[in-house]
Structures are given as structure tokens and as C-alpha cells.
């Protein structure tokens, strides 16, 4: 963590580990590879049927991909019909499962099968059945990983006591489920990232393994008592599945990049957004748990970061108070974020309070003493009623961990903050009339947007070229018969004034807003003139040709030369000028002096050639640049997104399509932030 080494023991335990139910307490077992007779097989479950698949051949050589595939095909062939879902027992209340377990293992066949599962490296669940509604695939995938969907879907196709279960659905939905005893989320996600990265590349496996053992089906002898326990487990599980409300959301406006750009801790910033989201929904703060890793200590696990603080509450109140200025709100946000950051540093360095207090309580109980009065105080109980239970689990992949709330009227909130997006899962219980996962997810989104808008006043986008350029946009003349196009010159005196103002720290936010409005309205006026034949000449070309042909050379054009690097032609009929030039050439006349003027040539060197082509679909047209050092930019503006294609020539050292695309994104974001001052999120 930073420059500090971390304890890595959890990485050695997440494979070949399992939890066993007990009447008084559960037992945890691990069968590591550095001990005698380490496991060499994995458990595969398909259609609720369990198999043991040897992963190694002669001389401990791993099976090749093709060999594993062939073995899995045999698993599927041997389990075409669904079996009694023994695995659903592992979803039961631990005491209930312990009783069923003790009865099961009285049978030697059952005992051997369960021991085989416990000793396996991991479990692979091949899910056959899919939910009927797949409209929200991310959330459906999360539910399949968390609980399997219920007794009618895939919950019987699990063994929840195993630390690692990889899950693969028939439609390609995949992920893993993990049992928390062994490790926290980061080591498990590191394993997932490694698997995902490994699958992206080709590997020379050499010769296939020899002496591959056939797949072994694991048998269970189930008497009436066990069958009754399974039926009851189905009912209990289905109630829990029905009660869980789960939403996975992807916030794409920004990610860790923005908080870092304003010198704020990304995790503390996101946690403050959670506080604001909750406060807006319920008009009050709540006790909030965030996982603090203690892995800088040997065998360290976790402590609690209490994200709800005096500073976070002051910020939430300030954000919802119209009498508090933007500058004051910014300061309140910075204080809230920095307060959280300080708490994090204390917690990960062993200065948190919760594990110390828990130790006192457990020590008192173990020694037959009264629990300290502090633990019996109502205030302490309220402070431990974590309506927000949160955890940051970063991953390189587009993935997120999910878990249930820890109190009936609370939320579980896990998040993966990536560089330019944040993926988070929100859970709640349907039995609570107070909570709703989608409502909370939307409130988090709005809080993240509003916090960026608040902080954006101090953000300066990087100057790409520090100058304007002649810009072509297509104007349609289809309101005229056989009409085609003319040019909208998007670069104007007003647009240049806005661009300069955006990068001038002496220009106020209000002045910048006015400059933006003027630039937009100026462009709008130009568009209206262009599409109404006021700056266009293709349909008038014949008239111009006739005029020149008949010696009518007295046409006067107003030519403005503003003091900018690129001449901006306002109200200049572009197609008229083209007509003049073509007519002169056609009639053997000299091209008008205007066309030979360097200023005119510069004004027609369209470094930005653009076109708006709307579509109902997620599609966009693309075309190449019209000058060697320019860009082609076509865009499809939809109701809630803009899809655009940017082209450039690699031979030009000045241009880079990705750089331009990112600059467009940043400009759109900054312009929204600029105009957002009058926008108030609803409480």
C-alpha cells in the first residue's frame, strides 16, 4: 500500500479452502499446495450434479485447454438431467445447515463426496438456466454470482462453503462467488483480473498432459430427512432471493481522474458522494461502514472506516442550502473529503476504534464478565447500525463485487473506481419500505455529477492548439428542390471570445456562461441563414454564372479581417464565391483577386470538417479529414448521449484522433459544468 509492504497470506489461502458448518461454531480448512498431498482436482457442478475433474496429468503437468474442454464436455454429457440440489443446503442458516450436514456425513458415500468438494482447488459452476428477464444484464449477472437466482434457477448449482466458485452461464455471463472467511475482496479480485488477462493472450502449452484421469461423478445418498431439509432450504432461499433488491450501475461521466485533478483523494471523494446521496434521500445522515485494510500487519484483516462525520454532514447540509455560496460549498466538500482521508490513514495504521471495542466485548463475554456499559448504550447501538455498508474493491476489468445490506433498512454498496468511470453495485431489502436500490444508485449518480460541477470552477482543460481554425459544418439545402449543401462556418468571433474566456482565470463563471450563450446563439443564427439560402450559392450558381458570362462583374463582397490567426467570415456567401471562381474559369476569365488572397485561402483550409448525422441507433458516420493537418468529425447527438467519430492522418505530427476525441469529451463536460450553476438536484 503505497511504499508499505502488505501481508500476502490471504493470496495463499483463497484456493483449496472451505468452510464447514458446526452446531456451536463453524470450522475453516485449507489445503495449501506446499503441504503433503495437495489437491490436484477441481469440483465442477452442472445441473446440480457434482463432479471431480483432475487438473493434472502425469508428472504433475497441467491439462491443456483442449483437454479441459473435453473433460467439461463429458461433464455436460453425464448430467443432461437435473439432480436433487444438494448444494442448496449450503445457502441455509448456519445452524440449520450444520444439523443437515451432520446427518449427511453419517453416510460414507456422502462423507467422501463432501470431502472431495472441500479438498478441491475451487468450484466451477456451469449454469444451464437463465432468468426470463435479461433487460438489465449487469444486475442479472450480479444476482447469479451472489445467490444463483433461486431454487428454480441455479442456487442448487453451488457449494457456498467453498472460498472460490467460478460461475459460467450458458449465455456467457461469468464471474465468481466467494466465501468471506478466507479473505477480503482485493485478493479475490486480483485472482479474477489475472484470469481475465490470461484469457486475452495465446499461450504455448506444449504437448498435452499424459495419463489424464476420467471425470468422476460424486454420488449422494439422500434419505427422507435429507430430502426434507433440501425442500425447506429451497423455501428459505427463495424468500431471501425475493427479498433482495440489487442494482449494478456504471457511472461514465468521470472516474478517479477528476478527483485527482482537483487534488482530492478519489476514495474519500466517492465516500462523500455516498453521504450526500443518502442525505438527499432521507434528509439525515447515517452510520456508515467502509472496509479498512490492515494488511500492512501480519495476518491483518480489517477495521472500520466511519465515513459519516461532522464534516460530511456539514457538507451535505451546505449542498442543500441555497443560501450557501458555491465557494463555501467547495470548502465544505474539501473539508469533508480531507476528514475522511485522515480517518482512513488512522484506521489502516491500527488507530481505528471498532476492532478495539469489539475485542473488549468479546473478552468480557469469554471471561464471564458483564459487557462494558458502552456497548449497552443506545447511542453506541445507533452508531453501529450501519445503514450504509460500503467497500472499495478496485479491478482492472469492468467488474464489481456485490453483497447484501447488514441491517434490514440499509444498503450494501460496493464500488470499483476506474480511471474514467465508476462501477458500483447497490443492494437493499424489498421488505423495507424505506429502501430501494435503484433510487439510491440514481442519487449516487446525481451526487457525483453535482460534486464535479461544484469543483469544476478551478479546473482548466489543457489547450490543444491555442488557436481557432476554419471549421466546415454541413448545411442542408433540402428545403429547396434538388438542394444539396452549403457551409456553416462554426468558427466565429463569438466562439473565439468564448474559448478565450474559458481559459482566462480573470473571467467570472457568470461571464463565461454569457460568452457561451452568445457563441451558441451566433452559431444558431448562422445555421438559420445558411439553410435558408442567405449564405449559400449552389442553387444560385446558375445566376452567378449567367451574370459573369454576360459581363456583370460589378459584384461587391464585404470582406472582414478580424485580428485573429484565422479569418472568420461572418455572413459571407461561400457558395456564391465558389460560383464566381468556377464561372471565371469556365469563361476563360481570371479568377477574382479575392480567391487568390491568402486570407481567403486560410479561411477555406478547414482543419475541422464536421457534420451532424442524427440516428435513432447507436451509430455514427465517419469520413476522413479534408486537409492534411485537419480532422474529420461526424456526430450523432441522441437524447442522453453523443456518439462521434474523429479521423486524422497519421502523416501529420499535429493531429491525433484520440487526443481530439478526449478534448471534445472534456469540453462537453466543462460546458455542462459551467451551465450547471442554476441546476439544483432534488432533495
Short mmCIF file of N, CA, C and O in Angstrom, two decimals, residues 582-631:
data_model
loop_
_atom_site.label_atom_id
_atom_site.label_comp_id
_atom_site.label_asym_id
_atom_site.label_seq_id
_atom_site.Cartn_x
_atom_site.Cartn_y
_atom_site.Cartn_z
N UNK A 582 -15.71 29.43 -60.25
CA UNK A 582 -15.98 28.44 -61.29
C UNK A 582 -16.43 29.12 -62.58
O UNK A 582 -16.06 28.70 -63.69
N UNK A 583 -17.23 30.16 -62.41
CA UNK A 583 -17.72 30.86 -63.61
C UNK A 583 -16.57 31.53 -64.34
O UNK A 583 -16.50 31.52 -65.58
N UNK A 584 -15.64 32.11 -63.55
CA UNK A 584 -14.48 32.76 -64.17
C UNK A 584 -13.66 31.76 -64.96
O UNK A 584 -13.26 32.01 -66.11
N UNK A 585 -13.41 30.60 -64.34
CA UNK A 585 -12.62 29.56 -65.00
C UNK A 585 -13.33 29.08 -66.26
O UNK A 585 -12.72 28.93 -67.32
N UNK A 586 -14.65 28.88 -66.14
CA UNK A 586 -15.43 28.35 -67.27
C UNK A 586 -15.41 29.31 -68.46
O UNK A 586 -15.40 28.89 -69.62
N UNK A 587 -15.39 30.61 -68.15
CA UNK A 587 -15.46 31.60 -69.22
C UNK A 587 -14.11 32.19 -69.61
O UNK A 587 -14.02 33.23 -70.24
N UNK A 588 -13.02 31.51 -69.14
CA UNK A 588 -11.69 31.93 -69.53
C UNK A 588 -11.25 33.24 -68.91
O UNK A 588 -10.34 33.89 -69.41
N UNK A 589 -11.90 33.62 -67.81
CA UNK A 589 -11.54 34.86 -67.14
C UNK A 589 -10.57 34.58 -66.00
O UNK A 589 -10.43 33.45 -65.55
N UNK A 590 -9.88 35.61 -65.55
CA UNK A 590 -9.02 35.46 -64.39
C UNK A 590 -9.86 35.18 -63.15
O UNK A 590 -10.95 35.74 -62.99
N UNK A 591 -9.34 34.31 -62.30
CA UNK A 591 -10.02 34.08 -61.02
C UNK A 591 -10.02 35.39 -60.25
O UNK A 591 -8.99 36.08 -60.19
N UNK A 592 -11.13 35.80 -59.66
CA UNK A 592 -11.18 37.06 -58.92
C UNK A 592 -10.07 37.14 -57.88
O UNK A 592 -9.65 36.15 -57.30
N UNK A 593 -9.57 38.36 -57.68
CA UNK A 593 -8.46 38.58 -56.74
C UNK A 593 -8.77 38.00 -55.37
O UNK A 593 -7.86 37.52 -54.67
N UNK A 594 -10.01 38.05 -55.01
CA UNK A 594 -10.41 37.54 -53.70
C UNK A 594 -9.96 36.11 -53.47
O UNK A 594 -9.48 35.75 -52.40
N UNK A 595 -10.10 35.27 -54.51
CA UNK A 595 -9.75 33.86 -54.37
C UNK A 595 -8.26 33.62 -54.24
O UNK A 595 -7.83 32.56 -53.81
N UNK A 596 -7.46 34.63 -54.67
CA UNK A 596 -6.01 34.48 -54.57
C UNK A 596 -5.47 35.09 -53.27
O UNK A 596 -4.29 34.99 -52.98
N UNK A 597 -6.37 35.69 -52.52
CA UNK A 597 -5.97 36.32 -51.27
C UNK A 597 -5.62 35.25 -50.23
O UNK A 597 -6.36 34.29 -50.05
N UNK A 598 -4.46 35.43 -49.56
CA UNK A 598 -4.02 34.43 -48.57
C UNK A 598 -5.03 34.27 -47.44
O UNK A 598 -5.24 33.18 -46.92
N UNK A 599 -5.67 35.37 -47.10
CA UNK A 599 -6.66 35.31 -46.02
C UNK A 599 -7.82 34.41 -46.40
O UNK A 599 -8.30 33.61 -45.60
N UNK A 600 -8.25 34.53 -47.65
CA UNK A 600 -9.36 33.69 -48.11
C UNK A 600 -8.94 32.22 -48.13
O UNK A 600 -9.69 31.34 -47.72
N UNK A 601 -7.70 31.97 -48.60
CA UNK A 601 -7.21 30.58 -48.63
C UNK A 601 -7.19 29.98 -47.23
O UNK A 601 -7.57 28.83 -47.02
N UNK A 602 -6.73 30.79 -46.26
CA UNK A 602 -6.69 30.31 -44.87
C UNK A 602 -8.08 30.00 -44.37
O UNK A 602 -8.31 29.01 -43.68
N UNK A 603 -9.03 30.87 -44.74
CA UNK A 603 -10.40 30.69 -44.25
C UNK A 603 -11.06 29.46 -44.85
O UNK A 603 -12.08 28.98 -44.35
N UNK A 604 -10.51 28.94 -45.95
CA UNK A 604 -11.07 27.74 -46.56
C UNK A 604 -10.22 26.49 -46.29
O UNK A 604 -10.49 25.42 -46.84
N UNK A 605 -9.20 26.64 -45.46
CA UNK A 605 -8.39 25.49 -45.06
C UNK A 605 -9.06 24.89 -43.81
O UNK A 605 -8.70 25.18 -42.68
N UNK A 606 -10.04 24.05 -44.05
CA UNK A 606 -10.92 23.59 -42.98
C UNK A 606 -10.24 22.49 -42.15
O UNK A 606 -10.33 21.31 -42.46
N UNK A 607 -9.57 22.93 -41.07
CA UNK A 607 -8.94 21.96 -40.18
C UNK A 607 -9.97 21.13 -39.44
O UNK A 607 -9.67 20.03 -38.97
N UNK A 608 -11.15 21.68 -39.29
CA UNK A 608 -12.27 20.91 -38.75
C UNK A 608 -13.34 20.80 -39.82
O UNK A 608 -13.96 21.80 -40.19
N UNK A 609 -13.54 19.60 -40.32
CA UNK A 609 -14.62 19.33 -41.25
C UNK A 609 -15.64 18.48 -40.51
O UNK A 609 -15.35 17.35 -40.12
N UNK A 610 -16.83 19.04 -40.27
CA UNK A 610 -17.79 18.40 -39.36
C UNK A 610 -19.14 18.19 -40.03
O UNK A 610 -19.49 18.88 -40.99
N UNK A 611 -19.90 17.26 -39.47
CA UNK A 611 -21.26 17.03 -39.96
C UNK A 611 -22.08 16.34 -38.89
O UNK A 611 -21.61 15.38 -38.26
N UNK A 612 -23.28 16.84 -38.67
CA UNK A 612 -24.22 16.19 -37.76
C UNK A 612 -25.11 15.25 -38.56
O UNK A 612 -25.78 15.69 -39.50
N UNK A 613 -25.11 13.97 -38.20
CA UNK A 613 -25.97 12.98 -38.88
C UNK A 613 -26.72 12.20 -37.81
O UNK A 613 -26.23 11.19 -37.30
N UNK A 614 -27.90 12.67 -37.41
CA UNK A 614 -28.65 12.00 -36.33
C UNK A 614 -29.15 10.62 -36.75
O UNK A 614 -29.49 10.38 -37.91
N UNK A 615 -29.18 9.73 -35.78
CA UNK A 615 -29.73 8.39 -36.00
C UNK A 615 -30.36 7.91 -34.70
O UNK A 615 -29.92 8.27 -33.61
N UNK A 616 -31.42 7.10 -34.82
CA UNK A 616 -32.05 6.52 -33.64
C UNK A 616 -31.18 5.41 -33.04
O UNK A 616 -31.32 5.07 -31.87
N UNK A 617 -30.31 4.85 -33.85
CA UNK A 617 -29.46 3.75 -33.41
C UNK A 617 -28.15 4.27 -32.82
O UNK A 617 -27.78 5.42 -33.01
N UNK A 618 -27.45 3.37 -32.11
CA UNK A 618 -26.11 3.71 -31.61
C UNK A 618 -25.12 3.60 -32.75
O UNK A 618 -24.34 2.65 -32.86
N UNK A 619 -25.16 4.58 -33.66
CA UNK A 619 -24.35 4.52 -34.87
C UNK A 619 -23.81 5.91 -35.17
O UNK A 619 -24.33 6.91 -34.70
N UNK A 620 -22.76 5.96 -35.98
CA UNK A 620 -22.21 7.24 -36.40
C UNK A 620 -21.53 7.07 -37.75
O UNK A 620 -20.94 6.02 -38.04
N UNK A 621 -21.67 8.08 -38.61
CA UNK A 621 -20.94 8.10 -39.87
C UNK A 621 -19.52 8.60 -39.61
O UNK A 621 -19.29 9.37 -38.68
N UNK A 622 -18.59 8.17 -40.43
CA UNK A 622 -17.22 8.67 -40.32
C UNK A 622 -16.71 9.02 -41.71
O UNK A 622 -17.14 8.46 -42.71
N UNK A 623 -15.82 9.99 -41.76
CA UNK A 623 -15.17 10.37 -43.01
C UNK A 623 -13.79 10.91 -42.68
O UNK A 623 -13.49 11.22 -41.52
N UNK A 624 -12.95 11.02 -43.69
CA UNK A 624 -11.60 11.49 -43.47
C UNK A 624 -11.51 13.01 -43.41
O UNK A 624 -12.45 13.72 -43.76
N UNK A 625 -10.36 13.53 -42.97
CA UNK A 625 -10.13 14.98 -42.97
C UNK A 625 -10.11 15.50 -44.41
O UNK A 625 -9.86 14.75 -45.36
N UNK A 626 -10.34 16.81 -44.59
CA UNK A 626 -10.30 17.40 -45.93
C UNK A 626 -8.99 18.14 -46.19
O UNK A 626 -8.73 18.58 -47.30
N UNK A 627 -8.16 18.28 -45.13
CA UNK A 627 -6.82 18.86 -45.29
C UNK A 627 -5.84 17.96 -44.53
O UNK A 627 -6.22 17.27 -43.58
N UNK A 628 -4.57 17.96 -44.93
CA UNK A 628 -3.60 17.03 -44.32
C UNK A 628 -3.46 17.17 -42.81
O UNK A 628 -3.25 16.19 -42.11
N UNK A 629 -3.56 18.40 -42.30
CA UNK A 629 -3.37 18.61 -40.87
C UNK A 629 -4.69 18.92 -40.16
O UNK A 629 -4.74 19.71 -39.22
N UNK A 630 -5.75 18.28 -40.63
CA UNK A 630 -7.07 18.54 -40.07
C UNK A 630 -7.73 17.31 -39.49
O UNK A 630 -7.13 16.24 -39.39
N UNK A 631 -8.99 17.48 -39.13
CA UNK A 631 -9.80 16.40 -38.56
C UNK A 631 -11.12 16.30 -39.31
O UNK A 631 -11.70 17.31 -39.74
#
